[in-house]
Amino acid sequence: MRLAGPLRIVALIIAVGLTWIVVSILLGGPGSGFPRIQQLFISPDNSATPEPRARKYKCGLPQPCPEEHLAFRMVSGAANVIGPKICLEDRMLMSSVKDNVGRGLNIALVNGVSGELIEARAFDMWAGDVNDLLKFIRPLHEGTLVFVASYDDPATKMNEETRKLFSDLGSKNVKDLAFRDSWVFVGAKGVQNKSPFEQHVKNSKHTNKYEGWPEALEMGGCIPRRTVAG
C-alpha cells in the first residue's frame, strides 16, 4: 500500500499533462491545425477583411463609360521592340498577339455608330509606299472613327496630303510629326473641331526613354457614338 501515494502523484501529473495538451489544441497553440475557440466568438464586424481589388472596366479603364459611349484604350509601340495595342469595347483590334501590327502607322477604322471594326492595317512609313496609306484614308465615310498608334517611325514617308487628311480628321499634332516620334490619336471623318484624344512625344536625344526613341504613349477614354455613319 506504500505505492498508493506515488501512483496518485503520477496519475495527477499525467492528468495535468493531458489537460494542457487538450487546451493547447483547442486554443490553437503552436503546431495546431485546429481553429482557435475564441474565433468562434469574434463578431464578423471586428474580423479583418482584405483590401478590395480595384475594379477594372472595359479595356482596363478605371471607370465605366456613360451610355452611348465607346470605351477604348491604346498604347503606341515601344522603340522598335514592343508593338502597339488598340482596344475598343474590350475587344483587341490590333496587337502583336493578333499579328496585325507593324512598323509605321497602325490604323483601325471603326463604324462610329455600331462600334464594329471596319478594317485594320499597318503602313510602313520608313520604307513603304505612302500611296497605300492615302488610298486607305481618302475614301472614309462620314462618322468613321480612326484609331492611330505609331510604332518605330511614323513620319518619314508622310507628305503634305497625308498630314492634311489627318488634320481634317481632328489631329492638331500631325503637322509636327517627325522621325521616330511617338503618337496616338483618335479622330473621325466629318469632325468640326480638333480631337481631345491625341498624344505626341518628340524624338529627342535629351529626353528619350530608349536609345533613339521616346517613351511609349498610353491613352484611354470614352468616345461618344456617332449619329451618322456610312
GROMACS .gro file of C-alpha atoms in nm:
model
  230
    1MET     CA    1   0.000   0.000   0.000
    2ARG     CA    2   0.304   0.219   0.018
    3LEU     CA    3   0.279   0.262  -0.360
    4ALA     CA    4  -0.060   0.431  -0.347
    5GLY     CA    5   0.084   0.776  -0.275
    6PRO     CA    6   0.339   0.780  -0.559
    7LEU     CA    7   0.085   0.634  -0.803
    8ARG     CA    8  -0.158   0.912  -0.722
    9ILE     CA    9   0.112   1.170  -0.790
   10VAL     CA   10   0.198   1.011  -1.125
   11ALA     CA   11  -0.171   0.996  -1.220
   12LEU     CA   12  -0.211   1.362  -1.125
   13ILE     CA   13   0.089   1.460  -1.338
   14ILE     CA   14  -0.048   1.264  -1.634
   15ALA     CA   15  -0.391   1.422  -1.594
   16VAL     CA   16  -0.241   1.772  -1.582
   17GLY     CA   17  -0.029   1.698  -1.888
   18LEU     CA   18  -0.325   1.568  -2.088
   19THR     CA   19  -0.533   1.866  -1.986
   20TRP     CA   20  -0.261   2.106  -2.103
   21ILE     CA   21  -0.235   1.928  -2.440
   22VAL     CA   22  -0.612   1.937  -2.497
   23VAL     CA   23  -0.635   2.305  -2.403
   24SER     CA   24  -0.339   2.388  -2.629
   25ILE     CA   25  -0.505   2.216  -2.923
   26LEU     CA   26  -0.844   2.380  -2.869
   27LEU     CA   27  -0.690   2.724  -2.834
   28GLY     CA   28  -0.483   2.682  -3.146
   29GLY     CA   29  -0.138   2.663  -2.994
   30PRO     CA   30   0.183   2.635  -3.196
   31GLY     CA   31   0.168   2.350  -3.446
   32SER     CA   32  -0.205   2.305  -3.406
   33GLY     CA   33  -0.414   2.266  -3.717
   34PHE     CA   34  -0.738   2.347  -3.534
   35PRO     CA   35  -0.905   2.689  -3.526
   36ARG     CA   36  -0.891   2.883  -3.206
   37ILE     CA   37  -1.202   2.855  -2.989
   38GLN     CA   38  -1.211   3.228  -2.939
   39GLN     CA   39  -1.251   3.281  -3.314
   40LEU     CA   40  -1.598   3.130  -3.280
   41PHE     CA   41  -1.698   3.424  -3.064
   42ILE     CA   42  -1.548   3.706  -3.272
   43SER     CA   43  -1.802   3.932  -3.436
   44PRO     CA   44  -1.778   3.944  -3.816
   45ASP     CA   45  -1.771   4.322  -3.786
   46ASN     CA   46  -1.445   4.301  -3.592
   47SER     CA   47  -1.275   4.050  -3.819
   48ALA     CA   48  -1.008   4.172  -4.059
   49THR     CA   49  -1.119   4.198  -4.422
   50PRO     CA   50  -0.882   4.203  -4.719
   51GLU     CA   51  -0.846   4.524  -4.918
   52PRO     CA   52  -1.081   4.512  -5.218
   53ARG     CA   53  -0.912   4.497  -5.557
   54ALA     CA   54  -0.955   4.799  -5.780
   55ARG     CA   55  -1.223   4.709  -6.031
   56LYS     CA   56  -1.134   4.731  -6.396
   57TYR     CA   57  -1.384   4.808  -6.668
   58LYS     CA   58  -1.379   4.765  -7.046
   59CYS     CA   59  -1.028   4.775  -7.195
   60GLY     CA   60  -0.891   4.809  -6.840
   61LEU     CA   61  -1.032   5.156  -6.780
   62PRO     CA   62  -1.060   5.262  -6.413
   63GLN     CA   63  -1.419   5.383  -6.462
   64PRO     CA   64  -1.712   5.273  -6.677
   65CYS     CA   65  -1.813   5.481  -6.978
   66PRO     CA   66  -2.154   5.650  -6.992
   67GLU     CA   67  -2.428   5.507  -7.207
   68GLU     CA   68  -2.388   5.564  -7.580
   69HIS     CA   69  -2.011   5.587  -7.544
   70LEU     CA   70  -1.739   5.351  -7.665
   71ALA     CA   71  -1.462   5.254  -7.423
   72PHE     CA   72  -1.113   5.248  -7.570
   73ARG     CA   73  -0.751   5.215  -7.467
   74MET     CA   74  -0.445   5.228  -7.690
   75VAL     CA   75  -0.069   5.211  -7.649
   76SER     CA   76   0.192   5.316  -7.901
   77GLY     CA   77   0.486   5.093  -7.981
   78ALA     CA   78   0.789   5.100  -7.752
   79ALA     CA   79   1.101   5.174  -7.960
   80ASN     CA   80   1.114   4.908  -8.233
   81VAL     CA   81   1.070   4.620  -7.989
   82ILE     CA   82   0.716   4.613  -7.845
   83GLY     CA   83   0.426   4.658  -8.082
   84PRO     CA   84   0.125   4.886  -8.025
   85LYS     CA   85  -0.219   4.787  -7.898
   86ILE     CA   86  -0.564   4.921  -7.979
   87CYS     CA   87  -0.859   4.802  -7.766
   88LEU     CA   88  -1.222   4.902  -7.816
   89GLU     CA   89  -1.515   4.786  -7.604
   90ASP     CA   90  -1.300   4.509  -7.453
   91ARG     CA   91  -1.203   4.378  -7.798
   92MET     CA   92  -0.840   4.393  -7.908
   93LEU     CA   93  -0.845   4.539  -8.258
   94MET     CA   94  -0.469   4.546  -8.315
   95SER     CA   95  -0.176   4.393  -8.126
   96SER     CA   96   0.136   4.182  -8.166
   97VAL     CA   97  -0.062   3.883  -8.040
   98LYS     CA   98  -0.312   3.928  -8.323
   99ASP     CA   99  -0.014   3.963  -8.559
  100ASN     CA  100  -0.162   4.264  -8.737
  101VAL     CA  101   0.074   4.547  -8.633
  102GLY     CA  102   0.391   4.673  -8.796
  103ARG     CA  103   0.646   4.950  -8.822
  104GLY     CA  104   0.494   5.288  -8.904
  105LEU     CA  105   0.128   5.378  -8.853
  106ASN     CA  106  -0.119   5.120  -8.721
  107ILE     CA  107  -0.472   5.226  -8.809
  108ALA     CA  108  -0.809   5.077  -8.718
  109LEU     CA  109  -1.124   5.206  -8.887
  110VAL     CA  110  -1.441   5.168  -8.681
  111ASN     CA  111  -1.809   5.231  -8.751
  112GLY     CA  112  -1.885   5.523  -8.522
  113VAL     CA  113  -2.246   5.414  -8.463
  114SER     CA  114  -2.215   5.039  -8.404
  115GLY     CA  115  -1.856   5.029  -8.281
  116GLU     CA  116  -1.778   4.746  -8.524
  117LEU     CA  117  -1.434   4.718  -8.678
  118ILE     CA  118  -1.430   4.803  -9.048
  119GLU     CA  119  -1.064   4.734  -9.125
  120ALA     CA  120  -0.724   4.740  -8.953
  121ARG     CA  121  -0.390   4.779  -9.130
  122ALA     CA  122  -0.030   4.878  -9.065
  123PHE     CA  123   0.156   5.116  -9.300
  124ASP     CA  124   0.535   5.122  -9.315
  125MET     CA  125   0.631   5.490  -9.301
  126TRP     CA  126   1.004   5.426  -9.337
  127ALA     CA  127   1.031   5.204  -9.646
  128GLY     CA  128   0.670   5.168  -9.761
  129ASP     CA  129   0.464   5.349 -10.023
  130VAL     CA  130   0.268   5.641  -9.879
  131ASN     CA  131   0.013   5.600 -10.158
  132ASP     CA  132  -0.111   5.283  -9.985
  133LEU     CA  133  -0.194   5.493  -9.680
  134LEU     CA  134  -0.361   5.763  -9.889
  135LYS     CA  135  -0.581   5.507 -10.064
  136PHE     CA  136  -0.683   5.380  -9.720
  137ILE     CA  137  -0.790   5.708  -9.562
  138ARG     CA  138  -0.909   5.915  -9.861
  139PRO     CA  139  -1.247   5.740  -9.911
  140LEU     CA  140  -1.360   5.733  -9.547
  141HIS     CA  141  -1.734   5.768  -9.487
  142GLU     CA  142  -1.882   6.034  -9.262
  143GLY     CA  143  -1.879   5.923  -8.899
  144THR     CA  144  -1.598   5.667  -8.933
  145LEU     CA  145  -1.371   5.659  -8.628
  146VAL     CA  146  -0.996   5.641  -8.695
  147PHE     CA  147  -0.762   5.496  -8.431
  148VAL     CA  148  -0.389   5.551  -8.494
  149ALA     CA  149  -0.090   5.419  -8.297
  150SER     CA  150   0.271   5.468  -8.402
  151TYR     CA  151   0.545   5.205  -8.393
  152ASP     CA  152   0.913   5.287  -8.452
  153ASP     CA  153   0.889   5.555  -8.725
  154PRO     CA  154   0.552   5.711  -8.810
  155ALA     CA  155   0.653   6.004  -9.030
  156THR     CA  156   0.943   5.967  -9.275
  157LYS     CA  157   0.716   5.895  -9.573
  158MET     CA  158   0.450   6.149  -9.478
  159ASN     CA  159   0.372   6.418  -9.733
  160GLU     CA  160   0.154   6.728  -9.720
  161GLU     CA  161  -0.158   6.548  -9.836
  162THR     CA  162  -0.120   6.283  -9.565
  163ARG     CA  163  -0.082   6.545  -9.295
  164LYS     CA  164  -0.383   6.739  -9.422
  165LEU     CA  165  -0.602   6.428  -9.422
  166PHE     CA  166  -0.514   6.353  -9.060
  167SER     CA  167  -0.562   6.718  -8.970
  168ASP     CA  168  -0.910   6.705  -9.124
  169LEU     CA  169  -0.981   6.402  -8.902
  170GLY     CA  170  -0.911   6.620  -8.597
  171SER     CA  171  -0.535   6.594  -8.537
  172LYS     CA  172  -0.351   6.903  -8.419
  173ASN     CA  173  -0.009   6.738  -8.385
  174VAL     CA  174   0.030   6.562  -8.718
  175LYS     CA  175   0.181   6.874  -8.873
  176ASP     CA  176   0.477   6.839  -8.635
  177LEU     CA  177   0.510   6.460  -8.651
  178ALA     CA  178   0.867   6.356  -8.732
  179PHE     CA  179   1.110   6.063  -8.748
  180ARG     CA  180   1.064   5.816  -8.459
  181ASP     CA  181   0.816   6.034  -8.266
  182SER     CA  182   0.555   5.856  -8.053
  183TRP     CA  183   0.194   5.930  -8.149
  184VAL     CA  184  -0.153   5.805  -8.057
  185PHE     CA  185  -0.466   5.960  -8.199
  186VAL     CA  186  -0.840   5.904  -8.234
  187GLY     CA  187  -1.021   6.110  -8.496
  188ALA     CA  188  -1.331   6.089  -8.710
  189LYS     CA  189  -1.442   6.175  -9.058
  190GLY     CA  190  -1.651   6.492  -9.055
  191VAL     CA  191  -1.544   6.639  -8.719
  192GLN     CA  192  -1.564   7.015  -8.683
  193ASN     CA  193  -1.311   7.057  -8.402
  194LYS     CA  194  -0.976   6.911  -8.305
  195SER     CA  195  -0.989   6.577  -8.127
  196PRO     CA  196  -0.940   6.565  -7.749
  197PHE     CA  197  -0.789   6.218  -7.792
  198GLU     CA  198  -0.432   6.273  -7.906
  199GLN     CA  199  -0.084   6.248  -7.754
  200HIS     CA  200   0.252   6.318  -7.913
  201VAL     CA  201   0.610   6.295  -7.784
  202LYS     CA  202   0.905   6.419  -7.990
  203ASN     CA  203   1.210   6.209  -8.057
  204SER     CA  204   1.491   6.388  -7.873
  205LYS     CA  205   1.823   6.251  -7.754
  206HIS     CA  206   1.792   6.473  -7.447
  207THR     CA  207   1.458   6.330  -7.330
  208ASN     CA  208   1.429   5.988  -7.498
  209LYS     CA  209   1.345   5.699  -7.267
  210TYR     CA  210   1.500   5.445  -7.500
  211GLU     CA  211   1.818   5.484  -7.702
  212GLY     CA  212   1.694   5.651  -8.019
  213TRP     CA  213   1.322   5.653  -7.926
  214PRO     CA  214   1.094   5.845  -7.687
  215GLU     CA  215   0.866   5.678  -7.435
  216ALA     CA  216   0.561   5.477  -7.538
  217LEU     CA  217   0.229   5.657  -7.503
  218GLU     CA  218  -0.086   5.521  -7.343
  219MET     CA  219  -0.430   5.677  -7.382
  220GLY     CA  220  -0.782   5.570  -7.291
  221GLY     CA  221  -1.127   5.716  -7.257
  222CYS     CA  222  -1.487   5.723  -7.373
  223ILE     CA  223  -1.590   5.824  -7.723
  224PRO     CA  224  -1.949   5.933  -7.791
  225ARG     CA  225  -2.117   5.716  -8.051
  226ARG     CA  226  -2.164   5.897  -8.377
  227THR     CA  227  -2.509   5.975  -8.510
  228VAL     CA  228  -2.408   5.944  -8.876
  229ALA     CA  229  -2.204   5.669  -9.032
  230GLY     CA  230  -2.167   5.538  -9.379
   0.00000   0.00000   0.00000
